[in-house]
PDB file of C-alpha atoms in Angstrom:
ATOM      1  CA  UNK A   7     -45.301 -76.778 -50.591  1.00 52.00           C
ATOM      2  CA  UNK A   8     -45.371 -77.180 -46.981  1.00 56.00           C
ATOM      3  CA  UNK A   9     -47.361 -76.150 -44.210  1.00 53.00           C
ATOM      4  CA  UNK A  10     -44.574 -74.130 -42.601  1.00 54.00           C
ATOM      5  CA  UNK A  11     -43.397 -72.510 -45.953  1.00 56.00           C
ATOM      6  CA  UNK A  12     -47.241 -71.051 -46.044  1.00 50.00           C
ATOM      7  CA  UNK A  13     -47.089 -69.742 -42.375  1.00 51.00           C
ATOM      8  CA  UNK A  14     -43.721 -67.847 -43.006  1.00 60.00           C
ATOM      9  CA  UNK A  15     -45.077 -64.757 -44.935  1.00 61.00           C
ATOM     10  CA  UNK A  16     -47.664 -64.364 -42.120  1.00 61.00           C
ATOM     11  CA  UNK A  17     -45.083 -64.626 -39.344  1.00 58.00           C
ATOM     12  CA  UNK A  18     -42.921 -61.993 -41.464  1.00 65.00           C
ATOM     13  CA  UNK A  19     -45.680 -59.416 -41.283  1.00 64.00           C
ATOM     14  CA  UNK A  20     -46.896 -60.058 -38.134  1.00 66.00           C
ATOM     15  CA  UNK A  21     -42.999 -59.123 -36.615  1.00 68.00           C
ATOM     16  CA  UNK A  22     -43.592 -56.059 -39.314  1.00 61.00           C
ATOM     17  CA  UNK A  23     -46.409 -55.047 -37.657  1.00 62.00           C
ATOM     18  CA  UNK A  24     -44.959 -55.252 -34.362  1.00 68.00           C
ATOM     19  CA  UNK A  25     -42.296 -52.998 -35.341  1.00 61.00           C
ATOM     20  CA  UNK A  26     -44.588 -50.853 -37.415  1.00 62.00           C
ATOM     21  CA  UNK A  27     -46.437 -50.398 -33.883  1.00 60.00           C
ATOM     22  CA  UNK A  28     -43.719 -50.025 -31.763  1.00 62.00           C
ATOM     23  CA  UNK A  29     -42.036 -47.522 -34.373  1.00 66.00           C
ATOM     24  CA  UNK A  30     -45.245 -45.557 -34.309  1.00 63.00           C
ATOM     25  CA  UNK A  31     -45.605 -45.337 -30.254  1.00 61.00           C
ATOM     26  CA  UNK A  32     -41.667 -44.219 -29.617  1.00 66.00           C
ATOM     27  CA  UNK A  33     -42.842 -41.525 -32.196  1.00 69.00           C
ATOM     28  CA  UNK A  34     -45.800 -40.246 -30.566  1.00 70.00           C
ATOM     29  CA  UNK A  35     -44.279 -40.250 -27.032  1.00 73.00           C
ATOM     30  CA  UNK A  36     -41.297 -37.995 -28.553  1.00 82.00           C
ATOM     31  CA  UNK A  37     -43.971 -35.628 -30.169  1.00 82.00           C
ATOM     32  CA  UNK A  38     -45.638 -35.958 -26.507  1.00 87.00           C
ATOM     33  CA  UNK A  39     -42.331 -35.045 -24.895  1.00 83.00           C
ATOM     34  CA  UNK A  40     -41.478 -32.588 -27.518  1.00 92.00           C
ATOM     35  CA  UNK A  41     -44.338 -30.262 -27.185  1.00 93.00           C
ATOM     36  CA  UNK A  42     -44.339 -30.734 -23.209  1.00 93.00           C
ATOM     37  CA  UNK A  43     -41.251 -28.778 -23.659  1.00 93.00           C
ATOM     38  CA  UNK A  44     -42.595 -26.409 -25.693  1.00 95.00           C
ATOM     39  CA  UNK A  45     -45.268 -25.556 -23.566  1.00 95.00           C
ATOM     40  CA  UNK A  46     -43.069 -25.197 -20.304  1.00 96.00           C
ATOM     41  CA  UNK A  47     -40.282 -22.855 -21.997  1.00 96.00           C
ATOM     42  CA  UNK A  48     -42.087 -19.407 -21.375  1.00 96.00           C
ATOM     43  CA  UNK A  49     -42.927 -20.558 -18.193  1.00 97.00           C
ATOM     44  CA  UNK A  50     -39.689 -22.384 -17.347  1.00 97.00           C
ATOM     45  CA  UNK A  51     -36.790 -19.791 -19.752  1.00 96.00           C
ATOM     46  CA  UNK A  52     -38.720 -16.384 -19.723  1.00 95.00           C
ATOM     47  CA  UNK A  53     -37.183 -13.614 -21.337  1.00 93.00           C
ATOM     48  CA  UNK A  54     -36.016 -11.289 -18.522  1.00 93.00           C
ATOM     49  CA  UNK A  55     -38.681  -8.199 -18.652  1.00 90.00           C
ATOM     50  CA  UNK A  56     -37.307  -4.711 -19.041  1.00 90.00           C
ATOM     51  CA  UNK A  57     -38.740  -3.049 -15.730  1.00 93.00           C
ATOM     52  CA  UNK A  58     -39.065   0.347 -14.706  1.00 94.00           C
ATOM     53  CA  UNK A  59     -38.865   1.612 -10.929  1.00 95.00           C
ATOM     54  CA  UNK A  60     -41.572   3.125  -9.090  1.00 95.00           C
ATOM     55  CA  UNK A  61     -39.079   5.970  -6.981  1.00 93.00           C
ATOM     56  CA  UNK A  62     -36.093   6.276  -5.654  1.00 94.00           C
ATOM     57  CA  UNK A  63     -34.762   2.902  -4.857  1.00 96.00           C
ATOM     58  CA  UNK A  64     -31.849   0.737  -3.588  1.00 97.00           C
ATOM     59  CA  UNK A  65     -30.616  -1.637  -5.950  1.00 97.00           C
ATOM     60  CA  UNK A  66     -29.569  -4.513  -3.789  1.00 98.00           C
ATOM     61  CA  UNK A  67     -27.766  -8.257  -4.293  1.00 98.00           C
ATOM     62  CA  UNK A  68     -29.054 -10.822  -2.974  1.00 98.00           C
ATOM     63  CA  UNK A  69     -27.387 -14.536  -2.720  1.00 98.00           C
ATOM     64  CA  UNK A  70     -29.773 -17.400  -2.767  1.00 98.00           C
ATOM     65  CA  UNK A  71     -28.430 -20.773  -0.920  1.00 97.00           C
ATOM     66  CA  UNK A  72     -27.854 -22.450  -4.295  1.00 97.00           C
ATOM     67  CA  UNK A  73     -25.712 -19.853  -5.409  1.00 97.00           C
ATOM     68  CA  UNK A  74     -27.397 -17.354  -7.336  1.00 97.00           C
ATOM     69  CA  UNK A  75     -26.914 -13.716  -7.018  1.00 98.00           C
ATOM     70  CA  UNK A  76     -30.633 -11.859  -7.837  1.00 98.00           C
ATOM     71  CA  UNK A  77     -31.053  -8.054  -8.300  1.00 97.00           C
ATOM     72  CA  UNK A  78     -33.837  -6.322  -5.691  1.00 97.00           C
ATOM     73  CA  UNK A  79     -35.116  -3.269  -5.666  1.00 98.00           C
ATOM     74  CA  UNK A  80     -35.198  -1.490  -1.820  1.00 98.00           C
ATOM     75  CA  UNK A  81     -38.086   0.767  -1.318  1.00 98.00           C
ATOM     76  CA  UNK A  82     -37.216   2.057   2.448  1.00 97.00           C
ATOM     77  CA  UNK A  83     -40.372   3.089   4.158  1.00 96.00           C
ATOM     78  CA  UNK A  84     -41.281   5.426   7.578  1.00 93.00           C
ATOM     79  CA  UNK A  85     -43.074   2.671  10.128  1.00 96.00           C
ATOM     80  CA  UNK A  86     -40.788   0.402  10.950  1.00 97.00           C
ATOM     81  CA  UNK A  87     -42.770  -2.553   8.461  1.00 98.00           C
ATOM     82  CA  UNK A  88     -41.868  -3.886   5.631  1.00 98.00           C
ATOM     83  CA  UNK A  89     -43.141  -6.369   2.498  1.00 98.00           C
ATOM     84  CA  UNK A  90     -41.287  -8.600   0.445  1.00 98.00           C
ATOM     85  CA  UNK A  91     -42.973  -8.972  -2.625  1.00 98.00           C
ATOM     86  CA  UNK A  92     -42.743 -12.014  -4.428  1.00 98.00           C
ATOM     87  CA  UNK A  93     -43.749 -12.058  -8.146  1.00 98.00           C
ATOM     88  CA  UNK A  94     -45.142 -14.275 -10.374  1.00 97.00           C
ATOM     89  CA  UNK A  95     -42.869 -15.804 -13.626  1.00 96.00           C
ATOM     90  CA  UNK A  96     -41.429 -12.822 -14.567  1.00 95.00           C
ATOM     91  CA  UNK A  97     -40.147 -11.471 -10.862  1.00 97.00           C
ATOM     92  CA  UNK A  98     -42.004  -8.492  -8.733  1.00 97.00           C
ATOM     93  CA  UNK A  99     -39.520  -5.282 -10.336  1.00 97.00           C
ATOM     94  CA  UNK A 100     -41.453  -2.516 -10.720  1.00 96.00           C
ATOM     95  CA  UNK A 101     -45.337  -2.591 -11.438  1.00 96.00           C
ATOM     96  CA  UNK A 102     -45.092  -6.749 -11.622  1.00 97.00           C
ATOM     97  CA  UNK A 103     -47.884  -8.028  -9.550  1.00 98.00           C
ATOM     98  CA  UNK A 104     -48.165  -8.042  -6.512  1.00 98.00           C
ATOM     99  CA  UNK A 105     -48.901  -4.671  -6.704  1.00 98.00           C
ATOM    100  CA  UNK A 106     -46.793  -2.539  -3.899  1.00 98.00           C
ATOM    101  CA  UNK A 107     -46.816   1.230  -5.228  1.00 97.00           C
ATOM    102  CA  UNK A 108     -49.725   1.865  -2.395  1.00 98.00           C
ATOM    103  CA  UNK A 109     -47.758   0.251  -0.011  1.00 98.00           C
ATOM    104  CA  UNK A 110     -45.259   2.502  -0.386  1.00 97.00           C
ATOM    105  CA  UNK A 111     -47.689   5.868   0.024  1.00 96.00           C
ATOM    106  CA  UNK A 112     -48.733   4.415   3.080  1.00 97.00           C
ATOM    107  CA  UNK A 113     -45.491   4.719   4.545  1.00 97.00           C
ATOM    108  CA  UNK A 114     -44.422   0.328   3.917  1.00 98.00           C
ATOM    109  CA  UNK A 115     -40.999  -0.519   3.447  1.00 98.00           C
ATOM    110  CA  UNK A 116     -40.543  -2.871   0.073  1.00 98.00           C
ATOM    111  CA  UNK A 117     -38.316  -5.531  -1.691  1.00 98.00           C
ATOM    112  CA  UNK A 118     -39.347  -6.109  -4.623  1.00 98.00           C
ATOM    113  CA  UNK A 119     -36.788  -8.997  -6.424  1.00 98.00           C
ATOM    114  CA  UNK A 120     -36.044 -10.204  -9.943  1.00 97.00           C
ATOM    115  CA  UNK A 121     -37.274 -13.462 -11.347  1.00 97.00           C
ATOM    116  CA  UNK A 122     -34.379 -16.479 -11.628  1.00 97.00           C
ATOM    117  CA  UNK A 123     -34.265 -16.255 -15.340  1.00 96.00           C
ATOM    118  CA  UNK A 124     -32.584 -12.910 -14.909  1.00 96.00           C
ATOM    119  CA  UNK A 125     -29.575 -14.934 -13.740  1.00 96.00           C
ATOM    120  CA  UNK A 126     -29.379 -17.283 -16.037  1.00 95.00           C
ATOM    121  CA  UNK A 127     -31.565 -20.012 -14.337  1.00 97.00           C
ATOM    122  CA  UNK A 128     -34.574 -21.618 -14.474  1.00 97.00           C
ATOM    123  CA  UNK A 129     -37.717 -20.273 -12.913  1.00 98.00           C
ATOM    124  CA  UNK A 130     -39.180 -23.396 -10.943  1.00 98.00           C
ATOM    125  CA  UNK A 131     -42.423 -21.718 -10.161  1.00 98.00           C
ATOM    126  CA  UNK A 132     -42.410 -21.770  -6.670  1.00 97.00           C
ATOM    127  CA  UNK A 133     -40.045 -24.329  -5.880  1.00 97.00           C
ATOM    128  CA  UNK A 134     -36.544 -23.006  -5.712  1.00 98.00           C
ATOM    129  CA  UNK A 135     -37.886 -19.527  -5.300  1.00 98.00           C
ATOM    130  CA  UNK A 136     -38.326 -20.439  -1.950  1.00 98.00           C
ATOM    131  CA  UNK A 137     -34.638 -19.386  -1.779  1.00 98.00           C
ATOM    132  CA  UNK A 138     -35.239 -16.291  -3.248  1.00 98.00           C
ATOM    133  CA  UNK A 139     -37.744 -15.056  -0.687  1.00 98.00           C
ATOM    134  CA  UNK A 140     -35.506 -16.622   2.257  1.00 98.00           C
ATOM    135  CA  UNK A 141     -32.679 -14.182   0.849  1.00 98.00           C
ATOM    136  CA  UNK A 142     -34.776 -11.549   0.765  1.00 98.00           C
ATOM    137  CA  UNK A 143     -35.770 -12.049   4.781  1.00 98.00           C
ATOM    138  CA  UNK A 144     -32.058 -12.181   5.333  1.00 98.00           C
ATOM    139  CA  UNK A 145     -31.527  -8.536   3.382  1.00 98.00           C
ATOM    140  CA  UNK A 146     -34.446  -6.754   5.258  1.00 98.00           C
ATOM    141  CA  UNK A 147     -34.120  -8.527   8.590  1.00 98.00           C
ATOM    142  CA  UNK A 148     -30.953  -6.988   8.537  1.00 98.00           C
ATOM    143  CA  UNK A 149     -32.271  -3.205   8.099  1.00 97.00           C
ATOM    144  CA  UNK A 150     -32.508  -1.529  11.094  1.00 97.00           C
ATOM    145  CA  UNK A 151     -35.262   0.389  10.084  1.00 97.00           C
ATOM    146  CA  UNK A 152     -37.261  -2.751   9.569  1.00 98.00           C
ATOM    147  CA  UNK A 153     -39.142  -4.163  12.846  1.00 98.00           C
ATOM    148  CA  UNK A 154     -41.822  -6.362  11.417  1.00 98.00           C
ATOM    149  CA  UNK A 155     -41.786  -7.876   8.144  1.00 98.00           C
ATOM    150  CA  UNK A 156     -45.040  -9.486   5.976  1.00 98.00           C
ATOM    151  CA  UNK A 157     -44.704 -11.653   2.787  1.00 98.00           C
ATOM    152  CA  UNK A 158     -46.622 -10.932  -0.103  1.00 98.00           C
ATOM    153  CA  UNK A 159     -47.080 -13.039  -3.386  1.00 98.00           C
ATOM    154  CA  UNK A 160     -48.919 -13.639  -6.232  1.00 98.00           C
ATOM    155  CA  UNK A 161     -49.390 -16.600  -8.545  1.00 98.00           C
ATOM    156  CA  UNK A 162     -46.301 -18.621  -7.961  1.00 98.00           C
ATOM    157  CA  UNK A 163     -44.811 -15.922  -5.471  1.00 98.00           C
ATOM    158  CA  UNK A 164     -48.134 -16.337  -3.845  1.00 98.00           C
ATOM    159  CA  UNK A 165     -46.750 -20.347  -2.914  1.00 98.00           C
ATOM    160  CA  UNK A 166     -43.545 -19.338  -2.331  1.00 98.00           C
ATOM    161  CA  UNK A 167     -44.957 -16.757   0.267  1.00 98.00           C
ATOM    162  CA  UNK A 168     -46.831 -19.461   1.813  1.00 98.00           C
ATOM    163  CA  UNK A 169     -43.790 -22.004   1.834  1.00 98.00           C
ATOM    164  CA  UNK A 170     -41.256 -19.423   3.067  1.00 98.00           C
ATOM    165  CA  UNK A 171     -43.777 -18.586   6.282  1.00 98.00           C
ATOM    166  CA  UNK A 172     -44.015 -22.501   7.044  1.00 98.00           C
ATOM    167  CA  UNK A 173     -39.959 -21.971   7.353  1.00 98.00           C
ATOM    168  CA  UNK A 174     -39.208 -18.775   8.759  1.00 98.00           C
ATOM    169  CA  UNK A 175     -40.696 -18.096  11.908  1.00 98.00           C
ATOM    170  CA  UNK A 176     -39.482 -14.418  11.385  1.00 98.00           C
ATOM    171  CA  UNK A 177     -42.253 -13.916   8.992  1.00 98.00           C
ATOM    172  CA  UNK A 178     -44.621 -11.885  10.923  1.00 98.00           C
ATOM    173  CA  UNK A 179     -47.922 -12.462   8.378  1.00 98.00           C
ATOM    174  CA  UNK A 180     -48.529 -13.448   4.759  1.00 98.00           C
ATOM    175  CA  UNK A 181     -50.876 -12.193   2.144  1.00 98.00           C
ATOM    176  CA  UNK A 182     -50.989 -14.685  -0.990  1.00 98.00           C
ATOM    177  CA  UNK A 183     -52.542 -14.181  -4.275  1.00 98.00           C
ATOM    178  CA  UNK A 184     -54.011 -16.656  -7.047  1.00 98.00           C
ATOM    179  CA  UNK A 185     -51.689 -19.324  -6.255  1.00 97.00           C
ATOM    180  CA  UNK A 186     -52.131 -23.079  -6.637  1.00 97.00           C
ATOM    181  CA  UNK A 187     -52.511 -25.572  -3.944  1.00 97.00           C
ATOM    182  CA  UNK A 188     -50.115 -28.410  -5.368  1.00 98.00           C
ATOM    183  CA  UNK A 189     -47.806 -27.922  -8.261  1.00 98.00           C
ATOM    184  CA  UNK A 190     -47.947 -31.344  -9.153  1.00 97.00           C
ATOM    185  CA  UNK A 191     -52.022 -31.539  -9.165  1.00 96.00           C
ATOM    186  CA  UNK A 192     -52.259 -28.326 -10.512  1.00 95.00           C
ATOM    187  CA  UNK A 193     -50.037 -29.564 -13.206  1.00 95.00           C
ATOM    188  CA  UNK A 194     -52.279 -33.174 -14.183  1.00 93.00           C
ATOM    189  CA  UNK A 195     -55.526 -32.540 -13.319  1.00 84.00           C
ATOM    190  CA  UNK A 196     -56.599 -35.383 -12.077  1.00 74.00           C
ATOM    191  CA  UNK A 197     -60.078 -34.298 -10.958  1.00 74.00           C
ATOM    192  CA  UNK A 198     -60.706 -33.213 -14.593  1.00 74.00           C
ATOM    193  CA  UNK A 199     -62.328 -34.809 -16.954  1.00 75.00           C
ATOM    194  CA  UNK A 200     -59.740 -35.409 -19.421  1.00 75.00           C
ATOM    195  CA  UNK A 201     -58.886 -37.405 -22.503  1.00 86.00           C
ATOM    196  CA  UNK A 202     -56.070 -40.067 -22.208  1.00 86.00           C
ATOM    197  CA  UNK A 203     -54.055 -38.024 -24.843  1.00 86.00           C
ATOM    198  CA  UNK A 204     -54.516 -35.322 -22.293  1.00 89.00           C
ATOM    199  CA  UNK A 205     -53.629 -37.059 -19.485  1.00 90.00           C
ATOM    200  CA  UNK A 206     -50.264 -38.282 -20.915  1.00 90.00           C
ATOM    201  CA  UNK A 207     -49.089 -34.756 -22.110  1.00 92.00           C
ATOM    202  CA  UNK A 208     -49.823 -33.363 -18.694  1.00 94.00           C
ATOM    203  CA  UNK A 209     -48.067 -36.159 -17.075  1.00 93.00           C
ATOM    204  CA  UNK A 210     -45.188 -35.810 -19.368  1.00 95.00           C
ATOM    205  CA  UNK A 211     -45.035 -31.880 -18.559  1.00 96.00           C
ATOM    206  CA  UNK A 212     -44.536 -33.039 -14.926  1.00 97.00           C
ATOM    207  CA  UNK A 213     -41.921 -35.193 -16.219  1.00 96.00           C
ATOM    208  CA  UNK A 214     -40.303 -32.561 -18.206  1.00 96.00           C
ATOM    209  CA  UNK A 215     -40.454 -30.135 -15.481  1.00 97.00           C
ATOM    210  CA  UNK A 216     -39.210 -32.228 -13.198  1.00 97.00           C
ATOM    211  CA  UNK A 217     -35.941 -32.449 -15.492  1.00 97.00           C
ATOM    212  CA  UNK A 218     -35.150 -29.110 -16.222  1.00 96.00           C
ATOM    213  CA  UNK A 219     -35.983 -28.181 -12.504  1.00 97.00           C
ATOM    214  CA  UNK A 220     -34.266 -31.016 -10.524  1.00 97.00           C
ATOM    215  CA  UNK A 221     -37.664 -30.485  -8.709  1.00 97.00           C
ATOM    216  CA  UNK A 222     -40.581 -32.728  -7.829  1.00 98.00           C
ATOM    217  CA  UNK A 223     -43.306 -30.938  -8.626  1.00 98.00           C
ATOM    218  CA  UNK A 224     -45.607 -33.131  -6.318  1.00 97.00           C
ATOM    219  CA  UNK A 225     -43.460 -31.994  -3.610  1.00 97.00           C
ATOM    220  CA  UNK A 226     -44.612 -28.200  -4.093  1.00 98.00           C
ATOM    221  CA  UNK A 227     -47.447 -28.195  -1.493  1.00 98.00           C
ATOM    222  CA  UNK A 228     -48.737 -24.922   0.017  1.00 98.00           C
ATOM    223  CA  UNK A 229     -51.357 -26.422   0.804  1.00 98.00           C
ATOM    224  CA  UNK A 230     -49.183 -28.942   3.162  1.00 98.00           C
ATOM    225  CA  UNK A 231     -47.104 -25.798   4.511  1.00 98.00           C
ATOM    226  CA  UNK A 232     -50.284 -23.518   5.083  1.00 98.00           C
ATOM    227  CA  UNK A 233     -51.176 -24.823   8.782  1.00 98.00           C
ATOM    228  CA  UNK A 234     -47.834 -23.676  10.158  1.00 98.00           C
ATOM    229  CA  UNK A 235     -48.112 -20.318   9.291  1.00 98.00           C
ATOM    230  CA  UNK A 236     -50.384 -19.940  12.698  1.00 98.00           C
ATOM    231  CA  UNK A 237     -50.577 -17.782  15.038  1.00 98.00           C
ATOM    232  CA  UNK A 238     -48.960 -15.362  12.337  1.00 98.00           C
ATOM    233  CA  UNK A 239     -51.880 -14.024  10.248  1.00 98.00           C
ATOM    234  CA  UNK A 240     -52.675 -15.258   7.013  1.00 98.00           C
ATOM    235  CA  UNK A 241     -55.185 -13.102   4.384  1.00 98.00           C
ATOM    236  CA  UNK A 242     -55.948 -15.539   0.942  1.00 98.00           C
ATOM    237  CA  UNK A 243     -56.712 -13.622  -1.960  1.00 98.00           C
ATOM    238  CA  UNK A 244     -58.866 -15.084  -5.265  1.00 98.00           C
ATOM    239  CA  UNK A 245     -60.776 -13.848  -7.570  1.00 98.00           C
ATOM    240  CA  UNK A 246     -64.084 -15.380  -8.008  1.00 96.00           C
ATOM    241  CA  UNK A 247     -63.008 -16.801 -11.428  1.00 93.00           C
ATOM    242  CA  UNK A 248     -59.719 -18.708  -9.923  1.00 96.00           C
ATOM    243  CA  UNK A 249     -60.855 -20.043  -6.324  1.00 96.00           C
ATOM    244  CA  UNK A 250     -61.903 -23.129  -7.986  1.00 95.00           C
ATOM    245  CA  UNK A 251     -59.183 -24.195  -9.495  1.00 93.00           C
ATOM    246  CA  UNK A 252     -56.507 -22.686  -7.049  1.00 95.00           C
ATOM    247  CA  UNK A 253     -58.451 -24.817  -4.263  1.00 96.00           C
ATOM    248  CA  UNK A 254     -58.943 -22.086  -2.253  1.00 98.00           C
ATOM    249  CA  UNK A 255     -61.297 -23.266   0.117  1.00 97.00           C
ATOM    250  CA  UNK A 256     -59.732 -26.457   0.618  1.00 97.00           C
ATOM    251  CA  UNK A 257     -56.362 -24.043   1.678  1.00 98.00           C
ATOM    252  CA  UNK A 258     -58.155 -21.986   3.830  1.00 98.00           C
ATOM    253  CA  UNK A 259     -59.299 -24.996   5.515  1.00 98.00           C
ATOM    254  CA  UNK A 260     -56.087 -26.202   6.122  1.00 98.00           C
ATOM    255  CA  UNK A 261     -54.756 -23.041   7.620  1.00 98.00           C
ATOM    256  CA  UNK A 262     -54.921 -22.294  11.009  1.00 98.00           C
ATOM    257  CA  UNK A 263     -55.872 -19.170  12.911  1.00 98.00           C
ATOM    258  CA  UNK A 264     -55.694 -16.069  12.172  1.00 98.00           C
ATOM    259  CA  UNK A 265     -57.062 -16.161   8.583  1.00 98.00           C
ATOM    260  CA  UNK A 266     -59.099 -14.457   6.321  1.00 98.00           C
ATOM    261  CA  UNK A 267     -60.178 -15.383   2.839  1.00 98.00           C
ATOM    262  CA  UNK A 268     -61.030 -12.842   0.355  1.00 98.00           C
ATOM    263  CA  UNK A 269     -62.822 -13.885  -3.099  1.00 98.00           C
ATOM    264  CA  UNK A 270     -62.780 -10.568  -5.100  1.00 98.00           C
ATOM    265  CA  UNK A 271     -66.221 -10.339  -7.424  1.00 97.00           C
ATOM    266  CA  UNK A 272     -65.835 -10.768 -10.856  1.00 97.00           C
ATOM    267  CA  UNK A 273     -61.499 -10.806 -10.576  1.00 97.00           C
ATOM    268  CA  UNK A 274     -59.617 -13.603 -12.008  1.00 96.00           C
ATOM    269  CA  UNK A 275     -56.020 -14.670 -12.125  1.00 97.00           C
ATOM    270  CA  UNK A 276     -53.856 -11.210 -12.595  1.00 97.00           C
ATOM    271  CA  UNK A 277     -56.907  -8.533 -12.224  1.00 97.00           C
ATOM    272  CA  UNK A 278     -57.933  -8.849  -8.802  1.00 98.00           C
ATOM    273  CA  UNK A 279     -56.926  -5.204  -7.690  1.00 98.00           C
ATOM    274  CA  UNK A 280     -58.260  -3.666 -10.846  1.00 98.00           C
ATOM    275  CA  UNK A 281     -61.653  -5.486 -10.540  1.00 98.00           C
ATOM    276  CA  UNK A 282     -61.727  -4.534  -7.006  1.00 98.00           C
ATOM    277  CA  UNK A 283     -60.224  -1.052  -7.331  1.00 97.00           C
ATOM    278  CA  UNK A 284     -59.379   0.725  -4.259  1.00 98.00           C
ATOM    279  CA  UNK A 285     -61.114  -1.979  -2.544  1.00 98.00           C
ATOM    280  CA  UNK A 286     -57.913  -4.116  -3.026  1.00 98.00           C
ATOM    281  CA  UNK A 287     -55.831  -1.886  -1.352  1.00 98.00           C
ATOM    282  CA  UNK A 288     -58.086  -0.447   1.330  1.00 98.00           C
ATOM    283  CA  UNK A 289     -58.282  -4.445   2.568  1.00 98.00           C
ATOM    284  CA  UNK A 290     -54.384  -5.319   1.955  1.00 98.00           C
ATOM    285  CA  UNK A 291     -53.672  -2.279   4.438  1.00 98.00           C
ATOM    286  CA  UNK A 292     -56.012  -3.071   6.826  1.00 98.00           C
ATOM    287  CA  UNK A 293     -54.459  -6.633   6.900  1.00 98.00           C
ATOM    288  CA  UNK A 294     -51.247  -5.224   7.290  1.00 98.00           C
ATOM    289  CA  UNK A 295     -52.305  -1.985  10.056  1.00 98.00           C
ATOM    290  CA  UNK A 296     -54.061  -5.310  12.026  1.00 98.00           C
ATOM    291  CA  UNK A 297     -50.866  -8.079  12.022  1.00 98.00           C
ATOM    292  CA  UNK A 298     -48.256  -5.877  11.850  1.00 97.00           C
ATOM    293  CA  UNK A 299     -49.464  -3.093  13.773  1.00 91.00           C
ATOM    294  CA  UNK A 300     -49.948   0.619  12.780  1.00 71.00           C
TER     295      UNK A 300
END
């Protein structure tokens, strides 16, 4: 028996291996890519929540510029303001944060619009939403009851808010809530500690967002957009159990004058008005009563 004839068996399961490896990592990164888009689909393909108005309303259409036509509900008010409100993943109708019904009382004019999955698309969590809020300026620009109008979002409406301001020099001030600083950050962590298992499913649910979106998540930067809001005032909102990881300070940093940063004791992502209680409300107006005038 040769040499070579006693070396063949080894070679055989050394290519086995190989292919026993390779086999095994194309598996793992389709698990990885599988449950990325798992975890994005409520976020990404909500189901489109059965809302309930707070009055007597306007139902409205709005067209975004990439074609969509949205549903908004048209609060008209008594001074000559108004507030867009700009929701989180399931839209602003009804009693979807932000909240608005006070705003009403006190005499406000509000749009409150319908998230994208109610028209069949996806929600991009800030990015294309953008549009949304830009067709909402249009619709109460138009108004001639409306003089002044402020922008007001929370979570992913809260970046959109921001974004929309950096765009529209009509906006006349912005209040945003609990939103993140950089989609694609906020999305990988990178400051965190993290395990490289974690790492790679957090930088394939960029990836899969980035698919189903047609947006770069990286380029979803309110904290880029924030310093051309000024001169138009600017109140940040976060409860004391978010402004960590929402970056807050490093936003209100990188915003210019007039500002005002508001960390609500004990609220977190979604309960800052009920933690603060009338609190919330008695600030948001006196935001509004200061930048937009009474």
């Amino acid at each position: 028996m040769t040499s070579s004839s006693l070396l063949r068996p080894n070679v055989r399961w050394g290519r086995v291996a190989r292919l026993t490896l390779a086999g095994s990592l194309a598996a793992l990164l389709a698990l990885d890519f599988a449950l990325a888009w798992l975890f994005l689909d409520p976020l990404l393909a909500p189901a489109c929540p059965v809302s309930v108005p707070l009055g007597p309303h306007e139902v409205v259409t709005l067209h975004t510029g990439d074609g969509l036509v949205l549903e908004g509900w048209y609060y008209p008010g008594e001074n000559g303001r108004a507030v867009l409100a700009l929701g989180g993943v399931g839209g602003s109708l009804g009693a979807a944060l932000p909240p608005v019904e006070f705003l009403r009382a006190a005499g406000y004019s509000v749009l409150q619009l319908e998230s994208r999955a109610c028209a069949g698309a996806p929600v991009t969590l800030g990015g294309k939403e953008l549009l949304d809020a830009q067709a909402g300026l249009r619709f109460l620009l138009a108004r001639p009851e409306v003089e002044k109008v402020a922008l007001f979002g929370f979570s992913m409406g809260g970046a959109a808010a921001i974004r929309t301001a950096a765009r529209q020099p009509e906006v006349d001030a912005v209040i945003a809530e609990g939103g993140y600083f950089n989609l694609g950050q906020d999305i990988v962590e990178p400051e965190s500690e993290r395990s490289p298992l974690r790492a790679i499913f957090l930088h394939s649910v960029a990836l899969v967002y980035r698919l189903r979106t047609g947006v770069d998540p990286w380029a979803i930067s309110p904290v880029d957009d924030i310093g051309r809001i000024s001169p138009r005032p600017l109140l940040l909102i976060y409860g004391e159990g978010e402004a960590v990881s929402g970056r807050a300070a490093l936003q209100f940093d990188a915003a210019g004058e007039p500002k005002a940063l508001w960390l609500v004791p004990g609220g977190g992502h979604g309960n800052n008005h009920l933690a603060a209680g009338e609190a919330y409300n008695r600030r948001v107006l006196d935001f509004l009563a200061q930048a937009l005038g009474e």
